[in-house]
PDB file of C-alpha atoms in Angstrom:
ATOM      1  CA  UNK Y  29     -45.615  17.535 118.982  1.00  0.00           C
ATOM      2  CA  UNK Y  30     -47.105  17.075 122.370  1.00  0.00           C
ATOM      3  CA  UNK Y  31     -47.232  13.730 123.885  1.00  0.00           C
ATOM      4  CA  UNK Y  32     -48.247  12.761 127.301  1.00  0.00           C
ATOM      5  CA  UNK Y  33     -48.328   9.608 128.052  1.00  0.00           C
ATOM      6  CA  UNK Y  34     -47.647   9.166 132.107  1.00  0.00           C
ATOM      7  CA  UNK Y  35     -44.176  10.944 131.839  1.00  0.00           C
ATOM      8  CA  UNK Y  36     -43.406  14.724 131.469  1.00  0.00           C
ATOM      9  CA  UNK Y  37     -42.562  16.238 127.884  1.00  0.00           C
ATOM     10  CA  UNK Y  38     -39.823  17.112 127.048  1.00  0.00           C
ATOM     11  CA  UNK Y  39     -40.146  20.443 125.460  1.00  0.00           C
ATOM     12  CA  UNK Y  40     -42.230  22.049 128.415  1.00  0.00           C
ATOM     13  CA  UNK Y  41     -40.629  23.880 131.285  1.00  0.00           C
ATOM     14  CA  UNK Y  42     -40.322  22.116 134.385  1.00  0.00           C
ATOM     15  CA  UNK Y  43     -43.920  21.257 136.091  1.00  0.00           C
ATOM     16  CA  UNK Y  44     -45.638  23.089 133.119  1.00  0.00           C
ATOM     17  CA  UNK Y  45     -47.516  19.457 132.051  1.00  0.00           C
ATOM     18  CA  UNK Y  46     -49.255  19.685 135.398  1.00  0.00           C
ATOM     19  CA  UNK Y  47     -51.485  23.161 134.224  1.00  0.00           C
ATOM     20  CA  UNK Y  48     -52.819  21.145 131.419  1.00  0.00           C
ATOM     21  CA  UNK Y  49     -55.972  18.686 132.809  1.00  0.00           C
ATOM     22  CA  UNK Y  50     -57.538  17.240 129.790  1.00  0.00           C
ATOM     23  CA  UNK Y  51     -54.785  17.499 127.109  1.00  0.00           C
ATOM     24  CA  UNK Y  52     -53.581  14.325 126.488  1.00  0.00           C
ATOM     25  CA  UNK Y  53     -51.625  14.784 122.543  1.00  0.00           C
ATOM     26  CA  UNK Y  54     -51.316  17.190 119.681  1.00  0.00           C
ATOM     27  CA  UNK Y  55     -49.676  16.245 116.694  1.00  0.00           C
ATOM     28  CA  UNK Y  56     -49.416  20.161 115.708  1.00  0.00           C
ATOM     29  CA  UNK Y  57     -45.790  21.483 115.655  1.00  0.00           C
ATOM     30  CA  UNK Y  58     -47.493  25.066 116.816  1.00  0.00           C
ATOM     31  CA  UNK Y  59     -49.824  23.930 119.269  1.00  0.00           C
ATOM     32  CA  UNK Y  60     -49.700  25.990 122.461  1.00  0.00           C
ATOM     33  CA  UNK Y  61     -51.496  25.229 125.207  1.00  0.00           C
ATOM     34  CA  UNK Y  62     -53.711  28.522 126.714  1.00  0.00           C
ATOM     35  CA  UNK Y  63     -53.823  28.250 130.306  1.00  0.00           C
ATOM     36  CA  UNK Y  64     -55.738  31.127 130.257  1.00  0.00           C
ATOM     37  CA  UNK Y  65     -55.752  34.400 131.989  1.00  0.00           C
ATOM     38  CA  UNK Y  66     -55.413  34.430 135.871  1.00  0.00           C
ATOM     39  CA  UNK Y  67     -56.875  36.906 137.771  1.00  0.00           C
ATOM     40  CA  UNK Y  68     -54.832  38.831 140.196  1.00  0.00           C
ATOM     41  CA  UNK Y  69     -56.480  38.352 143.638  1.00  0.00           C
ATOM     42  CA  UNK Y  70     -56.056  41.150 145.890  1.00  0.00           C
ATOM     43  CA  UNK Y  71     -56.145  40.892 149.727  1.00  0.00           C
ATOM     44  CA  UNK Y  72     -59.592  42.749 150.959  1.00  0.00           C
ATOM     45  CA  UNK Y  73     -58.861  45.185 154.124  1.00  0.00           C
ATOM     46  CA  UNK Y  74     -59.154  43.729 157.357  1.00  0.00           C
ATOM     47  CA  UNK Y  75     -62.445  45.659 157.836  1.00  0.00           C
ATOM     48  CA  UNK Y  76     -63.871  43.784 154.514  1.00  0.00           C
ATOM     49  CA  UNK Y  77     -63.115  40.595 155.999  1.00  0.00           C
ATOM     50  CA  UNK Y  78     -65.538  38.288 157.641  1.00  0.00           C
ATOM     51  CA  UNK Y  79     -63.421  35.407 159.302  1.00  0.00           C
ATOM     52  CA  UNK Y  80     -65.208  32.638 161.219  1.00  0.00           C
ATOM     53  CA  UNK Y  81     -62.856  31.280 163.982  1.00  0.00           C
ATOM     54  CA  UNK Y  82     -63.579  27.492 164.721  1.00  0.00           C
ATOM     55  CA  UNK Y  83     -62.331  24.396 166.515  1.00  0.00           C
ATOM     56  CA  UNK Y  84     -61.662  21.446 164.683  1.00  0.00           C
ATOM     57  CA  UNK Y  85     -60.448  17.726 165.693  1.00  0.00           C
ATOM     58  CA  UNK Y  86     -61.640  16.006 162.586  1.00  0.00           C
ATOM     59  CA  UNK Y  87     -58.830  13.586 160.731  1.00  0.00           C
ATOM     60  CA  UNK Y  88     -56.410  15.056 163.396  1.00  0.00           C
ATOM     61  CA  UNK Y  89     -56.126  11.569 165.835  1.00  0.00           C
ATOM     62  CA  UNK Y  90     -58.137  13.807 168.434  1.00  0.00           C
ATOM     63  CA  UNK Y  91     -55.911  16.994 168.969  1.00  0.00           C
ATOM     64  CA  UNK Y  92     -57.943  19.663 168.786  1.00  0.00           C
ATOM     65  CA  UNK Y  93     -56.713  22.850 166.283  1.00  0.00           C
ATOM     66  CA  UNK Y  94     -58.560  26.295 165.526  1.00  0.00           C
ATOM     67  CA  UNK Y  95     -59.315  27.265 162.515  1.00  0.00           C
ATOM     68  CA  UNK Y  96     -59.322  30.737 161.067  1.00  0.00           C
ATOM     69  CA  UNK Y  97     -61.728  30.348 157.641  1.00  0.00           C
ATOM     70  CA  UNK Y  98     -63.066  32.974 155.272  1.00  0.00           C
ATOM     71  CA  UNK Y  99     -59.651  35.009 154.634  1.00  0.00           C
ATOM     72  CA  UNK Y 100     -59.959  36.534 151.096  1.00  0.00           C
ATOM     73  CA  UNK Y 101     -56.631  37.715 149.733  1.00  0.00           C
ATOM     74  CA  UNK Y 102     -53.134  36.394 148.437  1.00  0.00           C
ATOM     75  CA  UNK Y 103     -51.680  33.177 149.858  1.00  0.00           C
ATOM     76  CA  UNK Y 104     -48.122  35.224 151.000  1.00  0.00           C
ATOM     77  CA  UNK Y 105     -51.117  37.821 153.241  1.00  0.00           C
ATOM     78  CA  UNK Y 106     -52.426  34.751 154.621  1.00  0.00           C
ATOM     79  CA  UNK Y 107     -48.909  33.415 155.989  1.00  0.00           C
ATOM     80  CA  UNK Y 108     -48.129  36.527 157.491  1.00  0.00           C
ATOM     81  CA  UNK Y 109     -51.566  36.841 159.334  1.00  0.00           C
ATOM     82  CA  UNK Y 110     -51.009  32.479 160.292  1.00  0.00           C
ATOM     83  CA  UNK Y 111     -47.453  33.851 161.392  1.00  0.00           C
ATOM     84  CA  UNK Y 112     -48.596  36.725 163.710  1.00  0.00           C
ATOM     85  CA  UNK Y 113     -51.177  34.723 165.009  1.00  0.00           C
ATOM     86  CA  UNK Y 114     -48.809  31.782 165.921  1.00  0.00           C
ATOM     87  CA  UNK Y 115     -46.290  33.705 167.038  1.00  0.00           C
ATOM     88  CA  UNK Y 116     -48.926  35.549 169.149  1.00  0.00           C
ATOM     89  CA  UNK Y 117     -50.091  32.769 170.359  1.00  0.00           C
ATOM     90  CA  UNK Y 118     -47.227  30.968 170.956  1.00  0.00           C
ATOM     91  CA  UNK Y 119     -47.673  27.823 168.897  1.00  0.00           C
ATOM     92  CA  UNK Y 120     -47.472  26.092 165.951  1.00  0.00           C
ATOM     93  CA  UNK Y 121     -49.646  26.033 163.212  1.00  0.00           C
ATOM     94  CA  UNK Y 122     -49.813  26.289 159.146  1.00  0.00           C
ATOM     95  CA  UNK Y 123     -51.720  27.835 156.462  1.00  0.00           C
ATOM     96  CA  UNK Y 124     -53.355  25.687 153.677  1.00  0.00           C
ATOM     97  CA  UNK Y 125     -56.080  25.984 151.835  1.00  0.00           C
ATOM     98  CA  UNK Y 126     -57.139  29.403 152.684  1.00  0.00           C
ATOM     99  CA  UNK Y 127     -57.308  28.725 156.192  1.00  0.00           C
ATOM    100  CA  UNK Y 128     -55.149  29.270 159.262  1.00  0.00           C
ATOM    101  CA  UNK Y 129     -54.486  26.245 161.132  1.00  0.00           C
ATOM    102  CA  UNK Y 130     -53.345  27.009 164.939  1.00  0.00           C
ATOM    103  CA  UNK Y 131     -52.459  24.104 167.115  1.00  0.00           C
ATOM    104  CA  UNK Y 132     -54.571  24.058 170.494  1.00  0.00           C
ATOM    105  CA  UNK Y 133     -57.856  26.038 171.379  1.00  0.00           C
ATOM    106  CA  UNK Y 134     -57.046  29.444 170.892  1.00  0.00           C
ATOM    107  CA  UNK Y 135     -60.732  30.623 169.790  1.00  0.00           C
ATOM    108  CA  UNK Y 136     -60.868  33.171 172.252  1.00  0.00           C
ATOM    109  CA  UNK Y 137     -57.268  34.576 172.093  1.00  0.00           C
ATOM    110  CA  UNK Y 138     -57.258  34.856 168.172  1.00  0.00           C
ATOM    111  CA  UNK Y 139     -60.880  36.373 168.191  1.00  0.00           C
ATOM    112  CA  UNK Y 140     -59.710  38.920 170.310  1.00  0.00           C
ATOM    113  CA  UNK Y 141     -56.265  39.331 167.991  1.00  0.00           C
ATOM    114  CA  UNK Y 142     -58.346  39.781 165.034  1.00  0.00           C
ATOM    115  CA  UNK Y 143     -60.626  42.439 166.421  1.00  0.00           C
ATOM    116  CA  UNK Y 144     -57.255  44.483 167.465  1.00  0.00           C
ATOM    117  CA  UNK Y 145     -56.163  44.081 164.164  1.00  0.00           C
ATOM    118  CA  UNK Y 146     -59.339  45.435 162.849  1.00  0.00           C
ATOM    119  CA  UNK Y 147     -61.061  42.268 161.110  1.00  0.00           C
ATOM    120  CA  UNK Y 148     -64.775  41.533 161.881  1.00  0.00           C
ATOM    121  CA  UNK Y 149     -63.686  38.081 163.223  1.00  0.00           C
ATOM    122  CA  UNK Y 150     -66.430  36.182 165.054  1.00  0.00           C
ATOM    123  CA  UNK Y 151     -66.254  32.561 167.221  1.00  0.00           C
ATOM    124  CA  UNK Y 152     -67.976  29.601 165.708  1.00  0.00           C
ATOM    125  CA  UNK Y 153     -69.205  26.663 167.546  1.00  0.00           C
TER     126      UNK Y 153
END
């Protein structure tokens, strides 16, 4: 039996209660949950991509950030392209969300980065 009730079961493996939005019990000893079948996502080639490069001070108490959006690929290729870009650019920065935050206006500088590496990167606003 499966209950849920604000605490973790018992019988799952650790963090495997948070897969499972909507299933609250099951009072079948066989019951297995189907998470279903994930697709493998698979980084595009860097000519493929189409990444917007934008400034952003939004939520951020005024500091201004750029913002690398449209990547399409696997979260580990997206740290490694936030990585070279921050260590390019000599900042810090984070990936989340599939987007590349970089702290500072760098639109120009990681425009021009991208286009050496080959993506079709283009400045936003």
């Amino acid at each position: 039996m499966y209950y849920f009730c604000g605490k973790k079961p018992k019988i799952m493996g650790k963090n495997d209660w948070k897969k499972r939005d909507g299933v609250v019990f099951s009072t079948n000893p066989d019951f297995k949950y189907d998470i279903g079948e994930q697709d493998d996502i698979q980084t595009l080639p860097p000519d493929k991509q189409k990444l917007i490069v934008t400034i952003d001070r939004s939520g951020r108490a005024g500091k201004q950030v750029t913002l690398v959006k449209g990547f399409a690929g696997t979260d580990e290729d997206l740290a490694a392209l936030g990585k070279k870009l921050k260590t390019r650019c000599g900042v810090g920065g984070s990936c989340k969300d599939g987007e590349i935050i970089i702290q500072g206006d760098f639109r120009d500088k990681v425009t021009e980065l991208l286009k050496e590496d080959g993506y079709n990167a283009k400045r936003g606003n």
